[in-house]
């Protein structure tokens, strides 16, 4: 298979760019001064379009993929992450280890919620499936918003397997986080636990809901029966 470079991939992405979509994305992903995505730059390419390009760039080396991940352009970083996900899924044990390592060594470039959410539970979660998950505890205590989001969303992999303890453990660590994007992520993961075992989610919520940020609680109880949902919101559950 012919090797391809980050420069070639970026040229292709520029061909696919749409200024109208880029303008919308600049607003949607909060790129203004003081916002979580401050300074991010968009080409204007939808995720399904990016996914279609993956087969043509599978032969890109890890070093070239890292160059793409360091790009100023949001979609270039996302494309690099999609290539890493693809490599992880198709690779052998050595490939998987390499992808996992470069992922965690380059979290400074995984710096928006979609970049985390579209990659982490396809890489970090499965790599930790049979091993020590203490790296998630470390990430949950990070000063980086994105590393803390990586910690909780990585546990989606375990949720899908019916293993809820990693999620509940990280959720408890993040209960008092000050960032709205963490509140939403934790609430989302708790809701996913509840889809599989509502009793497990209820037990966690009964213990912790009074200490939760409002957004986290709302996300967590979104699928509850209306009466029960209101009981939690108004502090009537004990």
Coordinates of C-alpha atoms in Angstrom, one line a residue:
X1 CA 0.0 0.0 0.0
X2 CA 1.4 3.4 -1.0
X3 CA 2.5 5.6 1.9
X4 CA 0.7 8.9 2.4
X5 CA 1.7 12.0 4.3
X6 CA 0.1 14.5 6.6
X7 CA 0.7 17.1 4.0
X8 CA -1.2 15.1 1.4
X9 CA -4.1 14.5 3.8
X10 CA -4.3 18.2 4.7
X11 CA -4.4 19.1 1.0
X12 CA -7.4 16.7 0.6
X13 CA -9.1 18.2 3.6
X14 CA -8.7 21.6 2.2
X15 CA -10.4 20.4 -1.0
X16 CA -13.3 19.3 1.1
X17 CA -13.6 22.5 3.2
X18 CA -16.8 24.4 3.3
X19 CA -16.6 28.0 4.6
X20 CA -20.3 28.0 5.6
X21 CA -19.9 24.9 7.7
X22 CA -16.7 26.3 9.2
X23 CA -18.4 29.5 10.2
X24 CA -21.2 27.6 12.0
X25 CA -18.6 25.3 13.7
X26 CA -16.7 28.3 15.0
X27 CA -19.8 29.3 16.9
X28 CA -21.0 25.8 17.9
X29 CA -17.7 24.7 19.4
X30 CA -17.3 27.9 21.4
X31 CA -14.1 29.3 19.9
X32 CA -14.5 32.9 21.2
X33 CA -12.2 34.5 23.8
X34 CA -12.6 32.8 27.2
X35 CA -14.6 30.0 25.8
X36 CA -13.6 26.3 26.0
X37 CA -12.6 26.1 22.3
X38 CA -10.9 29.5 22.2
X39 CA -8.7 29.9 19.1
X40 CA -9.7 26.7 17.4
X41 CA -9.9 26.9 13.6
X42 CA -12.3 25.0 11.4
X43 CA -12.2 24.0 7.8
X44 CA -15.9 23.1 7.7
X45 CA -16.1 19.3 7.1
X46 CA -18.8 17.0 8.5
X47 CA -17.8 13.9 10.4
X48 CA -19.3 11.4 7.9
X49 CA -17.2 13.0 5.1
X50 CA -14.1 12.7 7.2
X51 CA -14.8 9.0 7.9
X52 CA -15.1 8.3 4.2
X53 CA -11.5 9.5 3.7
X54 CA -10.0 7.0 6.3
X55 CA -9.5 4.0 3.9
X56 CA -7.4 6.2 1.5
X57 CA -5.0 7.2 4.3
X58 CA -4.7 4.0 6.3
X59 CA -1.0 3.6 5.2
X60 CA 0.0 6.9 6.9
X61 CA 2.8 6.3 9.4
X62 CA 2.3 7.0 13.1
X63 CA 4.8 9.9 12.8
X64 CA 2.8 11.5 10.0
X65 CA -0.4 10.9 11.8
X66 CA 1.0 12.8 14.8
X67 CA 1.9 15.7 12.5
X68 CA -1.7 15.8 11.4
X69 CA -2.9 15.6 15.0
X70 CA -0.8 18.7 15.8
X71 CA -2.5 20.7 13.1
X72 CA -4.1 24.1 13.7
X73 CA -7.3 22.8 12.0
X74 CA -9.9 21.1 14.1
X75 CA -10.9 18.6 11.4
X76 CA -7.3 17.6 10.7
X77 CA -6.9 16.7 14.4
X78 CA -10.2 14.8 14.2
X79 CA -9.1 13.0 11.1
X80 CA -5.9 12.0 12.7
X81 CA -7.9 10.6 15.6
X82 CA -10.2 8.6 13.3
X83 CA -7.1 7.1 11.7
X84 CA -5.8 6.1 15.1
X85 CA -9.1 4.5 15.9
X86 CA -9.0 2.6 12.7
X87 CA -5.4 1.5 13.3
X88 CA -6.3 0.4 16.8
X89 CA -9.3 -1.7 15.6
X90 CA -7.3 -3.3 12.8
X91 CA -4.0 -3.7 14.5
X92 CA -2.3 -6.4 16.4
X93 CA -1.2 -6.1 20.1
X94 CA 1.8 -4.1 19.2
X95 CA -0.2 -1.7 17.0
X96 CA -2.8 -1.3 19.8
X97 CA -0.1 -0.5 22.3
X98 CA 1.5 2.1 20.1
X99 CA -1.8 3.8 19.4
X100 CA -2.8 3.9 23.1
X101 CA 0.6 5.3 24.0
X102 CA 0.6 8.1 21.4
X103 CA -3.0 8.9 22.2
X104 CA -2.2 9.6 25.9
X105 CA 1.1 11.3 25.0
X106 CA -0.7 13.8 22.8
X107 CA -3.8 14.8 24.8
X108 CA -2.9 18.5 24.4
X109 CA -4.2 18.1 20.8
X110 CA -7.3 16.3 21.8
X111 CA -8.7 19.5 22.9
X112 CA -12.5 19.7 22.2
X113 CA -15.3 17.5 23.3
X114 CA -16.0 15.9 20.0
X115 CA -12.3 15.0 19.6
X116 CA -12.5 13.1 22.9
X117 CA -15.9 11.6 22.4
X118 CA -15.3 10.2 18.9
X119 CA -12.0 8.5 19.9
X120 CA -11.4 7.7 23.5
X121 CA -13.7 4.8 24.2
X122 CA -12.5 3.1 21.0
X123 CA -8.9 3.3 22.1
X124 CA -8.3 3.9 25.8
X125 CA -11.3 1.8 27.1
X126 CA -10.5 -1.3 25.1
X127 CA -6.8 -1.1 25.7
X128 CA -7.5 -1.2 29.5
X129 CA -10.1 -3.9 29.2
X130 CA -8.0 -6.6 31.0
X131 CA -5.5 -4.5 32.8
X132 CA -5.0 -1.8 35.4
X133 CA -7.4 1.2 35.0
X134 CA -5.6 3.5 37.4
X135 CA -4.6 5.8 34.5
X136 CA -8.2 6.9 34.5
X137 CA -8.0 7.9 38.1
X138 CA -4.9 10.0 37.3
X139 CA -6.6 11.6 34.3
X140 CA -9.7 12.4 36.4
X141 CA -7.5 14.5 38.7
X142 CA -5.8 16.3 35.8
X143 CA -5.8 20.1 35.6
X144 CA -6.8 19.6 31.9
X145 CA -10.5 19.7 31.2
X146 CA -10.0 17.4 28.2
X147 CA -8.0 14.8 30.2
X148 CA -10.8 14.7 32.8
X149 CA -13.3 14.2 30.0
X150 CA -11.1 11.5 28.6
X151 CA -11.2 9.7 32.0
X152 CA -15.0 9.6 32.2
X153 CA -15.9 9.0 28.5
X154 CA -13.3 6.2 28.3
X155 CA -15.5 4.2 30.7
X156 CA -18.2 4.0 28.0
X157 CA -16.4 1.0 26.7
X158 CA -16.9 -0.8 30.1
X159 CA -20.5 0.3 30.3
X160 CA -21.2 -1.4 27.0
X161 CA -19.8 -4.6 28.5
X162 CA -22.0 -4.3 31.5
X163 CA -19.1 -3.3 33.8
X164 CA -20.2 -0.2 35.7
X165 CA -17.6 0.2 38.5
X166 CA -15.1 2.2 36.4
X167 CA -17.7 4.7 35.5
X168 CA -19.1 5.0 39.0
X169 CA -15.6 5.5 40.4
X170 CA -14.6 8.2 38.0
X171 CA -18.0 9.9 38.4
X172 CA -17.6 10.1 42.1
X173 CA -14.2 11.8 41.6
X174 CA -15.7 14.4 39.3
X175 CA -18.8 15.2 41.3
X176 CA -17.5 18.6 42.3
X177 CA -15.8 19.5 39.0
X178 CA -16.4 23.1 38.0
X179 CA -16.6 22.6 34.2
X180 CA -20.0 22.3 32.5
X181 CA -18.5 19.9 29.9
X182 CA -17.5 17.5 32.7
X183 CA -21.0 17.8 34.2
X184 CA -22.6 16.8 30.9
X185 CA -20.1 14.0 30.3
X186 CA -20.6 12.5 33.8
X187 CA -24.4 12.8 33.5
X188 CA -24.3 11.2 30.1
X189 CA -22.2 8.2 31.3
X190 CA -24.5 7.7 34.3
X191 CA -27.5 7.8 32.0
X192 CA -25.8 5.1 29.9
X193 CA -25.3 3.0 33.0
X194 CA -29.0 3.4 33.7
X195 CA -30.0 2.2 30.3
X196 CA -28.4 -1.2 31.2
X197 CA -29.2 -1.4 34.9
X198 CA -31.4 1.3 36.3
X199 CA -31.0 0.0 39.9
X200 CA -27.2 0.6 39.7
X201 CA -27.7 4.2 38.6
X202 CA -30.4 4.8 41.2
X203 CA -28.2 3.6 44.0
X204 CA -25.4 5.9 42.9
X205 CA -27.7 8.9 42.5
X206 CA -29.5 8.4 45.9
X207 CA -26.1 8.6 47.5
X208 CA -24.7 11.5 45.5
X209 CA -27.4 13.5 43.8
X210 CA -27.6 16.3 46.4
X211 CA -23.9 17.0 45.8
X212 CA -24.2 17.0 42.0
X213 CA -24.2 20.1 39.7
X214 CA -27.6 20.6 38.3
X215 CA -26.6 19.9 34.7
X216 CA -25.0 16.6 35.7
X217 CA -28.1 15.5 37.5
X218 CA -30.4 16.5 34.7
X219 CA -28.4 14.5 32.2
X220 CA -28.3 11.5 34.4
X221 CA -32.1 11.3 35.0
X222 CA -33.2 12.3 31.6
X223 CA -34.8 8.9 30.9
X224 CA -36.4 8.5 34.3
X225 CA -40.2 8.5 34.7
X226 CA -41.4 12.1 35.1
X227 CA -42.5 11.8 38.7
X228 CA -39.2 10.2 39.8
X229 CA -37.2 12.8 37.8
X230 CA -39.0 15.6 39.6
X231 CA -38.4 14.0 42.9
X232 CA -34.7 14.0 42.3
X233 CA -34.7 17.6 41.0
X234 CA -36.6 18.8 44.0
X235 CA -34.6 16.9 46.5
X236 CA -37.3 14.5 47.6
X237 CA -35.4 11.3 47.2
X238 CA -33.8 9.7 50.3

